[in-house]
Short mmCIF file of N, CA, C and O and ligand atoms in Angstrom, two decimals:
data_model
loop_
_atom_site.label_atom_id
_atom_site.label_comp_id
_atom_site.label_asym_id
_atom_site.label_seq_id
_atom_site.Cartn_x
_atom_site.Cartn_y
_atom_site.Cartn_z
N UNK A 1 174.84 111.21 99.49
CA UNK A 1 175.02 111.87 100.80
C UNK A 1 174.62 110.91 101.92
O UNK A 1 173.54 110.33 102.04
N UNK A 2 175.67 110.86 102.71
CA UNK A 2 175.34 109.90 103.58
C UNK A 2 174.43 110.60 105.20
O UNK A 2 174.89 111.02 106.27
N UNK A 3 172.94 110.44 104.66
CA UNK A 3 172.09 111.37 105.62
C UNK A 3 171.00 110.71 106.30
O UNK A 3 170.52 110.20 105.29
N UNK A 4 170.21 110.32 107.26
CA UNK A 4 169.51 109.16 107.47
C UNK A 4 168.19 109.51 107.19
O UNK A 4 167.31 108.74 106.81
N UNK A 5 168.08 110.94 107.44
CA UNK A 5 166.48 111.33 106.85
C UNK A 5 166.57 111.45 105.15
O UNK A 5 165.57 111.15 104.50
N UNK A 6 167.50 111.78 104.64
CA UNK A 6 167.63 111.21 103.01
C UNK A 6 167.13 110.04 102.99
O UNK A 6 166.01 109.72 102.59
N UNK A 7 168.16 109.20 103.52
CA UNK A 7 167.57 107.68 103.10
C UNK A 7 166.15 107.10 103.84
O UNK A 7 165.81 105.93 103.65
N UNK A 8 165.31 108.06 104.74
CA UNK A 8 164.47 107.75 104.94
C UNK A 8 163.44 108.16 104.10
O UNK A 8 162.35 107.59 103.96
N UNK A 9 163.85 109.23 103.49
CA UNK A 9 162.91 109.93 102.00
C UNK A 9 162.78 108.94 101.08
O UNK A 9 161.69 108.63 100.59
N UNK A 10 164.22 108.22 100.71
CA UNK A 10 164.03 107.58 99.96
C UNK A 10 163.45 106.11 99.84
O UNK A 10 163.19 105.42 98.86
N UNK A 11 163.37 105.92 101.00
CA UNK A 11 162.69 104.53 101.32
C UNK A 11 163.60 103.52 101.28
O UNK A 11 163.27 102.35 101.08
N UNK A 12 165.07 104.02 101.51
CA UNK A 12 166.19 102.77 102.05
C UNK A 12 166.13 102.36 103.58
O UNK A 12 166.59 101.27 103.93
N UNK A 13 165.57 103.21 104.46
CA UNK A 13 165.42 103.19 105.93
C UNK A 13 163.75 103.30 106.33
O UNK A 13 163.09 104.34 106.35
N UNK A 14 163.25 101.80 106.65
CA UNK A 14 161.93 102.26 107.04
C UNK A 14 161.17 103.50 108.14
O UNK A 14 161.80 103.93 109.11
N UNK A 15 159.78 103.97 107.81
CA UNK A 15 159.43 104.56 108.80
C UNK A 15 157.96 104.36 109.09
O UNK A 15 157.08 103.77 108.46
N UNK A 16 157.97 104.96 110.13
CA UNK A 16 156.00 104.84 110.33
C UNK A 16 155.64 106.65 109.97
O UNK A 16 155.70 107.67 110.65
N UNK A 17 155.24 106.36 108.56
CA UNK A 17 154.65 107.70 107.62
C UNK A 17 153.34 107.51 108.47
O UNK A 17 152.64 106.55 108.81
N UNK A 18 153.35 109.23 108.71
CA UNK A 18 151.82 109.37 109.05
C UNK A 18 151.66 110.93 107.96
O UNK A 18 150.87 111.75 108.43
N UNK A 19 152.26 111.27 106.78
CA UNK A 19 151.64 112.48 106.34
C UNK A 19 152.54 112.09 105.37
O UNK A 19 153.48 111.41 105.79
N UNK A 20 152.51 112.36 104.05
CA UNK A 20 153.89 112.51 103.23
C UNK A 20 152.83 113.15 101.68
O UNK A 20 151.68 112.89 101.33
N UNK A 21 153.77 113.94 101.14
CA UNK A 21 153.13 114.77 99.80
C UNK A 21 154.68 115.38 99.30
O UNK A 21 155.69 115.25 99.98
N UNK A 22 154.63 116.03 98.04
CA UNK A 22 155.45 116.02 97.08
C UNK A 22 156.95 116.23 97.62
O UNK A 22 158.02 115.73 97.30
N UNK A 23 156.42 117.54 98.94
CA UNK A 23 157.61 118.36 99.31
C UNK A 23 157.92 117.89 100.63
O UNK A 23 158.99 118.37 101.01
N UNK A 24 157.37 117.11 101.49
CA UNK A 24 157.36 116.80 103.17
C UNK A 24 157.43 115.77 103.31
O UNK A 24 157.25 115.22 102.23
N UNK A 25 157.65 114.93 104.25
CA UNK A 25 157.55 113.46 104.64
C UNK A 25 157.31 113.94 106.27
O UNK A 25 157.84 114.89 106.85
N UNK A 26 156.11 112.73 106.91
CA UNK A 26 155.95 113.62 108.48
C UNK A 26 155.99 111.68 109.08
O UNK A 26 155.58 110.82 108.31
N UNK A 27 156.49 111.32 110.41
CA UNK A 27 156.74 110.10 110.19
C UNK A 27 156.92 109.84 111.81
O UNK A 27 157.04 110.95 112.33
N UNK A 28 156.97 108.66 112.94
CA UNK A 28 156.92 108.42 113.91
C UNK A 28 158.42 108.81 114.45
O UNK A 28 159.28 108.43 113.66
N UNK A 29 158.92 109.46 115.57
CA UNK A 29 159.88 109.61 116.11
C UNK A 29 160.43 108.20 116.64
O UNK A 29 159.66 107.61 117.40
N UNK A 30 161.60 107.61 116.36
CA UNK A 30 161.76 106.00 116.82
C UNK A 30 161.85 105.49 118.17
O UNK A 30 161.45 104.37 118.49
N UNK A 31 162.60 106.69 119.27
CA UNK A 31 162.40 106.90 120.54
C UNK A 31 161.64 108.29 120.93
O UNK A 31 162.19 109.39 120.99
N UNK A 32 159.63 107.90 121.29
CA UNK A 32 159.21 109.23 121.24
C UNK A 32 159.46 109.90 122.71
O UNK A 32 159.84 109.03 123.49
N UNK A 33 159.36 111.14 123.28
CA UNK A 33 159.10 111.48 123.97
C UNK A 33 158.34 111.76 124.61
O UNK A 33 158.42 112.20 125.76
N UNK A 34 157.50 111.56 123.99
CA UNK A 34 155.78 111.80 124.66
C UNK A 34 155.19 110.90 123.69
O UNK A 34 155.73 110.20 122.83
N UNK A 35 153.49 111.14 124.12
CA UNK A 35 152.75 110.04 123.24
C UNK A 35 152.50 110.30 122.40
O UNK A 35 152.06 109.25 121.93
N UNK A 36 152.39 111.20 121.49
CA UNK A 36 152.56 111.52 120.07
C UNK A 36 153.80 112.33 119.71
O UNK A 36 153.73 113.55 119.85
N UNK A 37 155.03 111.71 119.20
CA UNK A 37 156.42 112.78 118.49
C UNK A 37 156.48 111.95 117.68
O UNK A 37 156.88 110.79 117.59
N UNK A 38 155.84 112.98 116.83
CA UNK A 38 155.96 113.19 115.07
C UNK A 38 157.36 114.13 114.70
O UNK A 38 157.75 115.09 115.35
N UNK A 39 158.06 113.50 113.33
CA UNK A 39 159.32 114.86 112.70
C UNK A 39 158.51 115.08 111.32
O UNK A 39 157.87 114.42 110.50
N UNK A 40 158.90 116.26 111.55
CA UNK A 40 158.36 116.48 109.85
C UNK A 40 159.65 117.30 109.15
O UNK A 40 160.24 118.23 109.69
N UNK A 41 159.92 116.80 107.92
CA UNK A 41 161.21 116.93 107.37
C UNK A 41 160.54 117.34 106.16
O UNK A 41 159.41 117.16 105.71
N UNK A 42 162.02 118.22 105.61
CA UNK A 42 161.48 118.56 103.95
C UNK A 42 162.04 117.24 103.27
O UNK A 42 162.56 116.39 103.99
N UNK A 43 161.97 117.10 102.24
CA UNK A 43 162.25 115.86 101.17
C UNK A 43 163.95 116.53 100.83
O UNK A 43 165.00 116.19 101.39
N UNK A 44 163.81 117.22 100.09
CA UNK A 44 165.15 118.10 99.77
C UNK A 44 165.97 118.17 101.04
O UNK A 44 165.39 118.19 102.12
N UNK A 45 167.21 118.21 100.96
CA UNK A 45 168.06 118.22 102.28
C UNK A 45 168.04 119.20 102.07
O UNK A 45 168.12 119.79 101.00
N UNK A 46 167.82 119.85 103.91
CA UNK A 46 168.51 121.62 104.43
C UNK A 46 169.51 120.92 105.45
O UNK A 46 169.34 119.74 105.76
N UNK A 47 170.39 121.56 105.88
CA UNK A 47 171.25 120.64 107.31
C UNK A 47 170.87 121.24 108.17
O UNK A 47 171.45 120.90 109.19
N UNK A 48 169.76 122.41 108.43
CA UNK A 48 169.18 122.35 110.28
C UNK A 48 168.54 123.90 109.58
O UNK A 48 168.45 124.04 108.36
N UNK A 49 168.21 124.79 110.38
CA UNK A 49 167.17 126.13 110.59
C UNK A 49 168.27 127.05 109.77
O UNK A 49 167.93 127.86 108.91
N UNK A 50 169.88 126.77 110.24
CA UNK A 50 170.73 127.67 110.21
C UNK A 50 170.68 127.70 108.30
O UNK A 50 170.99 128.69 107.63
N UNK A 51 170.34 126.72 107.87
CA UNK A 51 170.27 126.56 105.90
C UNK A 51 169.43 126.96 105.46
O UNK A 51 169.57 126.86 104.24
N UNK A 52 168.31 127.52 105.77
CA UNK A 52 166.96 128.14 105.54
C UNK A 52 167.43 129.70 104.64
O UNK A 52 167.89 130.62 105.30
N UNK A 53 167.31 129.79 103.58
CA UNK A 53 167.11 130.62 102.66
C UNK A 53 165.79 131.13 102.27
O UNK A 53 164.73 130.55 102.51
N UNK A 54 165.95 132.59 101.47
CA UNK A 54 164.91 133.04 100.76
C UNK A 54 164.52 131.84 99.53
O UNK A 54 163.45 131.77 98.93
N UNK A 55 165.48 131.12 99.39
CA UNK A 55 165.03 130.35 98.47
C UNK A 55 164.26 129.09 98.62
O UNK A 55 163.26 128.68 98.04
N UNK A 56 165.11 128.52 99.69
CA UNK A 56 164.28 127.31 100.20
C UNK A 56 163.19 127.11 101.18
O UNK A 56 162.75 125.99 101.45
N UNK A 57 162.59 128.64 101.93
CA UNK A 57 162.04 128.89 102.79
C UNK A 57 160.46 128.52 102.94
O UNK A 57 159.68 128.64 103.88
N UNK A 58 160.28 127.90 101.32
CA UNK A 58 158.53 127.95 101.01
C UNK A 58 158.26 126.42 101.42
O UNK A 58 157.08 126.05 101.39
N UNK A 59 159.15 125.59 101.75
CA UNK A 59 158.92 124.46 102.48
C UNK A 59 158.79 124.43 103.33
O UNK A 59 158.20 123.45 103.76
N UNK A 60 159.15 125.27 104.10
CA UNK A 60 159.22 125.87 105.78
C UNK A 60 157.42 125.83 106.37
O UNK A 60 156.67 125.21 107.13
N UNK A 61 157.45 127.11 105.27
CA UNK A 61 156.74 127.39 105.30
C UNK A 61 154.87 126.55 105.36
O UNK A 61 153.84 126.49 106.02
N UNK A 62 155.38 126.17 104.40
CA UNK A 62 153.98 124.41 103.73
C UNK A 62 154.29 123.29 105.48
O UNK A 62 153.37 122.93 106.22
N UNK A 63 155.73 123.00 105.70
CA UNK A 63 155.34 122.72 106.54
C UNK A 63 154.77 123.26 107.96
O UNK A 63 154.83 122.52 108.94
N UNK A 64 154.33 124.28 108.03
CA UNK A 64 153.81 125.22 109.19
C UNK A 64 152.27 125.10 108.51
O UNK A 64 151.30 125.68 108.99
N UNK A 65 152.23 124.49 107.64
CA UNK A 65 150.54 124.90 107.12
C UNK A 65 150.20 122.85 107.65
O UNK A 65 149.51 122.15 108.40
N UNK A 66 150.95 122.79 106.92
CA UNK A 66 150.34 120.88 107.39
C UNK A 66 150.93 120.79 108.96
O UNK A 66 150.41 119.76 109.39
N UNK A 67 151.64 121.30 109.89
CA UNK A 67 151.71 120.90 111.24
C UNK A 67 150.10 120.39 111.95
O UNK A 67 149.73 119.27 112.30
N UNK A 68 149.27 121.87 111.97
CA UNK A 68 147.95 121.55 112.39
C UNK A 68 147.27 120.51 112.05
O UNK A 68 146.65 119.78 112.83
N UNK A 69 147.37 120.34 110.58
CA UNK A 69 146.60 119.03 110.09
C UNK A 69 146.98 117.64 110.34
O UNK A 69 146.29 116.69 109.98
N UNK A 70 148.45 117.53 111.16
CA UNK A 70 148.37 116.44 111.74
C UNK A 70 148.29 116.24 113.04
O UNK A 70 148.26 115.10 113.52
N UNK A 71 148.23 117.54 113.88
CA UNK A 71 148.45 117.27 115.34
C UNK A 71 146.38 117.30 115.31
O UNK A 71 145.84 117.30 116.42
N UNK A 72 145.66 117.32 114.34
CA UNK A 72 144.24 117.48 113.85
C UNK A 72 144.53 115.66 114.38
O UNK A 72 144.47 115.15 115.51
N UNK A 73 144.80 115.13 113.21
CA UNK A 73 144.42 113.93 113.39
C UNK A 73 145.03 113.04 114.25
O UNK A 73 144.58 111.91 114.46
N UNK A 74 146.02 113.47 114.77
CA UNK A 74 146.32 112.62 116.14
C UNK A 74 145.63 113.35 117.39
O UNK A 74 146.22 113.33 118.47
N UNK A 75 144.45 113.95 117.28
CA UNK A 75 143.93 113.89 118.47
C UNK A 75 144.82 115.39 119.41
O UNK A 75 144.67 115.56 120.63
N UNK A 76 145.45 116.05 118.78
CA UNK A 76 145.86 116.72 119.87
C UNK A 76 145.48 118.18 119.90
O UNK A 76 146.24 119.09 119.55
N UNK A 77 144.19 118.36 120.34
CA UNK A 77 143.51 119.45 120.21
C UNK A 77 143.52 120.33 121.46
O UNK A 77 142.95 121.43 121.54
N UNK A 78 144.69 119.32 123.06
CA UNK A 78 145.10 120.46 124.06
C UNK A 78 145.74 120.78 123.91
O UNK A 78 146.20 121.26 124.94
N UNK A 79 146.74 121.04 122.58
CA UNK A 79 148.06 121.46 122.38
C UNK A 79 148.82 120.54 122.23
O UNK A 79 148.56 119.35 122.42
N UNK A 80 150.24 121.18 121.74
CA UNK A 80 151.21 120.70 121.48
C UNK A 80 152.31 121.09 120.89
O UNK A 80 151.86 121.88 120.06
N UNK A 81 153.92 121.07 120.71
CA UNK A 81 154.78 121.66 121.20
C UNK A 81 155.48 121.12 119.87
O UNK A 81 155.62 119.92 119.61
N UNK A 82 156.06 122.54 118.77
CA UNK A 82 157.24 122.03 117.99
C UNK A 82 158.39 122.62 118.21
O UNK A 82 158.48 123.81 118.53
N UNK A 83 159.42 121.78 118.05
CA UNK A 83 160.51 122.05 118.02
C UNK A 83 161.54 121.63 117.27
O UNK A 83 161.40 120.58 116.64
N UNK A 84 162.82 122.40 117.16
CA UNK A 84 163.93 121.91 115.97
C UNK A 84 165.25 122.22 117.12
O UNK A 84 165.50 123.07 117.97
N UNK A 85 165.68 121.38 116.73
CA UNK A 85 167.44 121.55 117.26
C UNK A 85 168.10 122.34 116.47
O UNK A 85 167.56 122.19 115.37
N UNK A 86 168.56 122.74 116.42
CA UNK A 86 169.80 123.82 115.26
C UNK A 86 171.23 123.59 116.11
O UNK A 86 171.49 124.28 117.09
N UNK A 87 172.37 122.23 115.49
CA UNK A 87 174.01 122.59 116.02
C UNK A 87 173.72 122.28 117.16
O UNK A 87 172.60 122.22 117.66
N UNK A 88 175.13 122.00 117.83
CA UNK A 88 175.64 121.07 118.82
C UNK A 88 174.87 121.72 119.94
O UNK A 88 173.89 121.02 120.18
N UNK A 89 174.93 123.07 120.93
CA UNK A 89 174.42 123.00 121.84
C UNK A 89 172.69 123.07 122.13
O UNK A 89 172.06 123.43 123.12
N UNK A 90 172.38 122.67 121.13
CA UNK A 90 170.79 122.33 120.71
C UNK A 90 170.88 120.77 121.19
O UNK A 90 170.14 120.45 122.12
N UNK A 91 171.63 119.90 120.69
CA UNK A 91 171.83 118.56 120.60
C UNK A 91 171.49 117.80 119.27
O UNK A 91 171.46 116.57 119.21
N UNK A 92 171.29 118.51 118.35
CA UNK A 92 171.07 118.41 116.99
C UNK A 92 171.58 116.77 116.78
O UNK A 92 172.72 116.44 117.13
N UNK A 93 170.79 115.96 116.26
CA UNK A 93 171.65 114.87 116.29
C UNK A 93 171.79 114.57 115.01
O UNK A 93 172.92 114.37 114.56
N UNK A 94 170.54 114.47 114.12
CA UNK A 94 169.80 114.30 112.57
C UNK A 94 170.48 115.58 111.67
O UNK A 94 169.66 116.50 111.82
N UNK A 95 171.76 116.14 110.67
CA UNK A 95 171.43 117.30 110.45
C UNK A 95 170.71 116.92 109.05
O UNK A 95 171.39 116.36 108.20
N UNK A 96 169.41 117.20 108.80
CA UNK A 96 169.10 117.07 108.33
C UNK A 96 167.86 117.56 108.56
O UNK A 96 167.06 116.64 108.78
N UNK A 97 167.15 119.17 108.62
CA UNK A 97 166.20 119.68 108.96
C UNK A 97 164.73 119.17 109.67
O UNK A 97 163.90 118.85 108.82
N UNK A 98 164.41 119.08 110.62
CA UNK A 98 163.54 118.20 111.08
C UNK A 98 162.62 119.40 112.03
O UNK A 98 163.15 120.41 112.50
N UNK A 99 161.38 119.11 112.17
CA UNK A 99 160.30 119.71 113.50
C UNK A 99 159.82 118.21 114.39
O UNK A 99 159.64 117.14 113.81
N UNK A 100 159.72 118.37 115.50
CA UNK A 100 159.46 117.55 116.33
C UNK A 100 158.35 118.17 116.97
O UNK A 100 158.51 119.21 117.62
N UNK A 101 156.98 117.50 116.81
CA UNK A 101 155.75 117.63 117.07
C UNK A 101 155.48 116.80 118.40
O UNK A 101 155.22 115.62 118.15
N UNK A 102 155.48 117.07 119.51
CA UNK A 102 154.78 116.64 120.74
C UNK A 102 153.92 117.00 121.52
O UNK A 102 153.61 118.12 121.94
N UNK A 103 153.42 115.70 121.75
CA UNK A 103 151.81 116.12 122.76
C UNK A 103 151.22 114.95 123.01
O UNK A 103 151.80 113.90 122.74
N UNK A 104 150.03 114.97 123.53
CA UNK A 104 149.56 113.92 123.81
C UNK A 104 149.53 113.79 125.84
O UNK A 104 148.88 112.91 126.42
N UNK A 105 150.11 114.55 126.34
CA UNK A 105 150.49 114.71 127.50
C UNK A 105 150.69 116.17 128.09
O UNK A 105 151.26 116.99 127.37
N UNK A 106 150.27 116.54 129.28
CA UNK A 106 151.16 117.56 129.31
C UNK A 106 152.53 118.30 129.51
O UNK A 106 152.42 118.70 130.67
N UNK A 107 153.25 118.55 129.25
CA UNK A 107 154.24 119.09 128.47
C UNK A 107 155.15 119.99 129.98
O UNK A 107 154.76 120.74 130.88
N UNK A 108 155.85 119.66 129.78
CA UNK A 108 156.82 120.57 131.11
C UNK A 108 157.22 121.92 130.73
O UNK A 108 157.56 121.90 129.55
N UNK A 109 157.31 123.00 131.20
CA UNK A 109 157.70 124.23 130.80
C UNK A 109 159.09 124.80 130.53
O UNK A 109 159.61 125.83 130.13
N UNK A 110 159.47 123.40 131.04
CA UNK A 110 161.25 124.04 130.90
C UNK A 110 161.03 123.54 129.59
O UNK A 110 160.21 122.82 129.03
N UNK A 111 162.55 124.48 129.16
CA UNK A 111 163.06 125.19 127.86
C UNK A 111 164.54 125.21 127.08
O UNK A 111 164.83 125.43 125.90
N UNK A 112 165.32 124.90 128.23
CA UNK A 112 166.75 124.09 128.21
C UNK A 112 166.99 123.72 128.64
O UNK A 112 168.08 123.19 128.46
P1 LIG B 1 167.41 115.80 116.97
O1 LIG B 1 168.07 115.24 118.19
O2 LIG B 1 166.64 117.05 117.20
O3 LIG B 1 168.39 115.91 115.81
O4 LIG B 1 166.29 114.75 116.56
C1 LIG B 1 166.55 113.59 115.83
C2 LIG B 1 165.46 112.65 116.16
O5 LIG B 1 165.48 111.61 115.21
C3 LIG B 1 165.57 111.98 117.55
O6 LIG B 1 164.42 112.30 118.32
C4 LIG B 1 165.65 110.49 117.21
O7 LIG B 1 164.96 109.67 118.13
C5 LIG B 1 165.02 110.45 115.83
N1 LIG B 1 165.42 109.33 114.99
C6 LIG B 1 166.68 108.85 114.79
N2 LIG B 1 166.65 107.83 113.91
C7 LIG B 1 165.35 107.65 113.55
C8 LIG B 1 164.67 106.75 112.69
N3 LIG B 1 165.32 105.81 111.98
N4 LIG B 1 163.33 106.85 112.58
C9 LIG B 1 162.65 107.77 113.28
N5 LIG B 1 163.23 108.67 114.11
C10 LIG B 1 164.56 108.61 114.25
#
């Protein structure tokens, strides 16, 4: 499958890993938006929020349990902001399920 967070799972496309365990890989955004954007991806391909099943949902999930533990160790204890694109008028660019962890700054309130 020609997918870039695949081949970043697999270690054909380097990254800057800052979390990775059986089911997740969590890794530096390459253009961040703020001073800390982290993605955290499942290992297994989903293609965006809209692929999320009863079945595949317990990754979702694990990753909502490790989010804190890394916005823990990058220091971002005033908050900080996840988000996922889902399809074109999102701007989805990656389909390949991703959360985008930012902070480090404060954060603008707009929303689209
Ligand atoms: P989205 O636009 O929500 O699909 O997010 C995709 C994100 O992937 C963007 O913020 C890109 O900057 C980021 N990205 C693209 N290629 C890479 C890469 N090789 N390593 C790290 N982040 C990447």
């Amino acid at each position: 499958m020609d997918c870039l967070f695949c081949k970043i799972v697999a270690g054909e496309i380097p990254s800057q890993k800052v979390y990775e365990d059986e089911e997740i890989l969590a890794f530096r955004d390459i253009a961040p938006m703020a001073p800390v954007h982290i993605l955290v991806i499942p290992k297994a391909h989903i293609g965006s929020v809209d692929e999320v099943t009863a079945e595949n949902s317990g990754v979702v999930a694990h990753i909502f349990q490790v989010i804190p533990r890394i916005a823990q160790a990058e220091k971002l204890e005033k908050g900080y902001r996840v988000v996922s694109n889902c399809g074109e008028h999102a701007g989805q660019s990656v389909k390949h399920l991703h959360f985008h962890i930012l902070g480090g700054r404060q954060l603008s309130l707009e929303m689209a």
